[in-house]
Amino acid sequence: MQNKRNFREIREWILVLSIAVLAALLLRTYVVEFLGIDGSTMMPTLMNGERIITLKIGDVHRGDIIVFSLPSDPRRIFVKRVIGLPLERIQIIDGQVYINDVLLEEDYLGSYSMQQTMPVTTIEEDHYFVMGDNRAVSLDSRDRVMGTIPLANIRGQAVGVYWPLNRIRTLR
């Protein structure tokens, strides 16, 4: 009798643990991803060594901080801010970004070069123009190596920092 009850308890524990592991795998695959920040291209918003939470669901808006894979090398993962949306015209004059001829207000910037200029470019359909907040050192859509980012390459939106503990915060 005792053996039957022990066996039943073990079987219940195995079932509960299996469900928990399956739920964690499904969440990690379809809903949330945890990543580390490596570098200074998103300073002062994100610092080297911080760990972020990324949601894999939702729409993409200007100002979102997104995680994406490089179109030319899907193994390379980047974190940048969405600046331009599909079919918009973007231009950079003396380091300042204009979207459809209107100056983009950017209160999150770390640094930018007054020397930076880019002619008017129309963003392709289903593509996004991304830039780092630390513009002086950021590899982003201004560079042909990266270019604009197809919607299919976007893995999710960074929504918060969870490490280190003294810098836990949500992100816009």
CSV table of C-alpha atoms in Angstrom, one decimal:
chain,number,residue,atom,x,y,z
A,1,MET,CA,0.0,0.0,0.0
A,2,GLN,CA,2.8,2.4,0.9
A,3,ASN,CA,4.7,1.5,-2.3
A,4,LYS,CA,1.6,2.4,-4.4
A,5,ARG,CA,1.2,5.7,-2.7
A,6,ASN,CA,5.0,6.5,-3.2
A,7,PHE,CA,4.8,5.5,-6.8
A,8,ARG,CA,1.7,7.7,-7.3
A,9,GLU,CA,3.5,10.7,-5.7
A,10,ILE,CA,6.5,10.2,-7.8
A,11,ARG,CA,4.4,10.0,-10.9
A,12,GLU,CA,2.6,13.2,-9.9
A,13,TRP,CA,5.8,15.0,-9.3
A,14,ILE,CA,7.2,13.9,-12.7
A,15,LEU,CA,4.0,15.1,-14.4
A,16,VAL,CA,4.1,18.5,-12.6
A,17,LEU,CA,7.8,19.0,-13.4
A,18,SER,CA,7.2,17.9,-17.1
A,19,ILE,CA,4.4,20.5,-17.4
A,20,ALA,CA,6.6,23.2,-15.8
A,21,VAL,CA,9.5,22.4,-18.2
A,22,LEU,CA,7.1,22.4,-21.2
A,23,ALA,CA,5.6,25.7,-20.2
A,24,ALA,CA,9.0,27.3,-19.7
A,25,LEU,CA,10.2,26.1,-23.1
A,26,LEU,CA,7.0,27.4,-24.8
A,27,LEU,CA,7.4,30.8,-23.1
A,28,ARG,CA,11.1,31.0,-24.1
A,29,THR,CA,10.3,30.0,-27.7
A,30,TYR,CA,7.2,32.1,-28.4
A,31,VAL,CA,6.9,34.9,-25.8
A,32,VAL,CA,10.1,36.0,-24.0
A,33,GLU,CA,13.8,36.0,-24.5
A,34,PHE,CA,16.6,37.0,-22.1
A,35,LEU,CA,19.7,38.6,-23.6
A,36,GLY,CA,22.9,40.3,-22.5
A,37,ILE,CA,24.1,43.7,-23.7
A,38,ASP,CA,27.6,43.5,-25.2
A,39,GLY,CA,29.0,46.9,-26.1
A,40,SER,CA,28.3,50.6,-25.8
A,41,THR,CA,26.2,51.3,-28.9
A,42,MET,CA,23.0,51.8,-26.9
A,43,MET,CA,24.4,54.0,-24.1
A,44,PRO,CA,23.1,55.7,-22.1
A,45,THR,CA,19.9,53.7,-22.4
A,46,LEU,CA,21.6,50.3,-22.1
A,47,MET,CA,25.0,49.7,-20.5
A,48,ASN,CA,27.5,47.0,-21.4
A,49,GLY,CA,26.8,43.9,-19.2
A,50,GLU,CA,23.2,44.6,-18.5
A,51,ARG,CA,20.7,41.8,-19.1
A,52,ILE,CA,17.4,42.5,-20.8
A,53,ILE,CA,14.0,40.9,-21.2
A,54,THR,CA,12.6,40.8,-24.7
A,55,LEU,CA,8.9,40.2,-25.6
A,56,LYS,CA,8.5,38.3,-28.9
A,57,ILE,CA,5.0,39.5,-29.5
A,58,GLY,CA,3.5,42.9,-30.5
A,59,ASP,CA,3.8,45.5,-33.2
A,60,VAL,CA,6.9,47.6,-34.0
A,61,HIS,CA,6.7,51.3,-33.4
A,62,ARG,CA,9.2,54.2,-33.7
A,63,GLY,CA,11.2,54.5,-30.5
A,64,ASP,CA,11.0,50.8,-29.7
A,65,ILE,CA,14.2,49.1,-28.7
A,66,ILE,CA,14.3,45.9,-30.7
A,67,VAL,CA,16.3,42.7,-30.9
A,68,PHE,CA,17.0,41.4,-34.4
A,69,SER,CA,19.3,39.2,-36.4
A,70,LEU,CA,21.4,40.6,-39.2
A,71,PRO,CA,19.9,39.9,-42.6
A,72,SER,CA,23.2,38.9,-44.1
A,73,ASP,CA,24.2,36.7,-41.0
A,74,PRO,CA,21.2,35.5,-38.9
A,75,ARG,CA,23.6,34.2,-36.2
A,76,ARG,CA,24.5,37.8,-35.3
A,77,ILE,CA,22.0,39.4,-32.9
A,78,PHE,CA,21.8,43.2,-32.4
A,79,VAL,CA,19.8,45.6,-30.1
A,80,LYS,CA,18.9,49.0,-31.6
A,81,ARG,CA,16.2,51.6,-31.5
A,82,VAL,CA,13.6,51.8,-34.3
A,83,ILE,CA,14.0,55.3,-36.0
A,84,GLY,CA,12.2,54.9,-39.4
A,85,LEU,CA,9.2,52.9,-40.3
A,86,PRO,CA,8.3,51.2,-43.7
A,87,LEU,CA,7.8,53.6,-46.6
A,88,GLU,CA,9.0,56.7,-44.7
A,89,ARG,CA,11.6,59.0,-46.1
A,90,ILE,CA,14.6,59.4,-43.7
A,91,GLN,CA,17.5,61.9,-43.9
A,92,ILE,CA,20.3,62.9,-41.6
A,93,ILE,CA,21.6,66.5,-41.7
A,94,ASP,CA,24.4,67.6,-39.3
A,95,GLY,CA,23.7,64.5,-37.1
A,96,GLN,CA,20.0,65.2,-36.8
A,97,VAL,CA,17.4,62.8,-38.1
A,98,TYR,CA,14.5,63.9,-40.3
A,99,ILE,CA,11.5,61.7,-41.0
A,100,ASN,CA,9.4,62.9,-43.9
A,101,ASP,CA,11.1,66.3,-43.7
A,102,VAL,CA,10.3,66.7,-39.9
A,103,LEU,CA,13.0,66.8,-37.3
A,104,LEU,CA,12.9,63.7,-35.0
A,105,GLU,CA,13.0,64.7,-31.3
A,106,GLU,CA,15.4,62.3,-29.6
A,107,ASP,CA,15.9,62.8,-25.9
A,108,TYR,CA,17.5,59.4,-25.4
A,109,LEU,CA,20.7,60.0,-27.3
A,110,GLY,CA,24.2,59.4,-25.9
A,111,SER,CA,26.3,61.0,-28.6
A,112,TYR,CA,26.1,61.8,-32.2
A,113,SER,CA,28.4,63.4,-34.8
A,114,MET,CA,27.5,66.8,-36.2
A,115,GLN,CA,29.4,65.7,-39.3
A,116,GLN,CA,27.0,62.8,-39.9
A,117,THR,CA,25.0,63.3,-43.1
A,118,MET,CA,22.8,60.9,-45.1
A,119,PRO,CA,20.8,61.7,-48.2
A,120,VAL,CA,17.1,61.2,-48.3
A,121,THR,CA,16.3,57.5,-48.4
A,122,THR,CA,12.9,55.8,-48.6
A,123,ILE,CA,12.6,52.8,-46.3
A,124,GLU,CA,11.4,49.6,-48.1
A,125,GLU,CA,8.0,48.1,-47.3
A,126,ASP,CA,8.3,45.7,-44.3
A,127,HIS,CA,11.7,47.1,-43.3
A,128,TYR,CA,12.8,49.3,-40.4
A,129,PHE,CA,15.6,51.8,-40.1
A,130,VAL,CA,17.4,51.3,-36.8
A,131,MET,CA,20.1,53.3,-35.0
A,132,GLY,CA,22.0,53.0,-31.7
A,133,ASP,CA,21.6,55.6,-29.0
A,134,ASN,CA,25.3,56.2,-28.9
A,135,ARG,CA,25.5,57.2,-32.6
A,136,ALA,CA,29.2,58.0,-32.7
A,137,VAL,CA,30.1,54.3,-32.3
A,138,SER,CA,27.0,52.4,-33.5
A,139,LEU,CA,26.9,50.0,-36.4
A,140,ASP,CA,23.3,50.5,-37.6
A,141,SER,CA,21.1,51.1,-40.7
A,142,ARG,CA,23.3,54.0,-41.8
A,143,ASP,CA,25.9,51.3,-42.7
A,144,ARG,CA,25.5,49.1,-45.8
A,145,VAL,CA,26.7,46.1,-43.8
A,146,MET,CA,23.5,46.3,-41.8
A,147,GLY,CA,21.1,48.3,-43.8
A,148,THR,CA,17.4,48.4,-43.0
A,149,ILE,CA,16.0,45.5,-41.0
A,150,PRO,CA,13.2,43.3,-42.5
A,151,LEU,CA,10.3,42.6,-40.2
A,152,ALA,CA,11.0,38.9,-40.5
A,153,ASN,CA,14.4,39.4,-38.8
A,154,ILE,CA,13.0,41.2,-35.7
A,155,ARG,CA,13.0,38.8,-32.7
A,156,GLY,CA,11.2,41.0,-30.2
A,157,GLN,CA,11.1,44.3,-28.3
A,158,ALA,CA,13.3,44.9,-25.3
A,159,VAL,CA,10.9,45.8,-22.4
A,160,GLY,CA,13.1,45.8,-19.3
A,161,VAL,CA,16.5,45.4,-17.6
A,162,TYR,CA,16.7,42.7,-15.0
A,163,TRP,CA,20.4,42.6,-14.2
A,164,PRO,CA,22.3,44.0,-12.4
A,165,LEU,CA,19.7,44.2,-9.6
A,166,ASN,CA,20.5,47.9,-8.8
A,167,ARG,CA,19.6,48.9,-12.4
A,168,ILE,CA,16.3,47.0,-12.8
A,169,ARG,CA,13.9,49.1,-14.9
A,170,THR,CA,11.4,49.1,-17.7
A,171,LEU,CA,12.4,50.4,-21.1
A,172,ARG,CA,10.4,52.6,-23.5
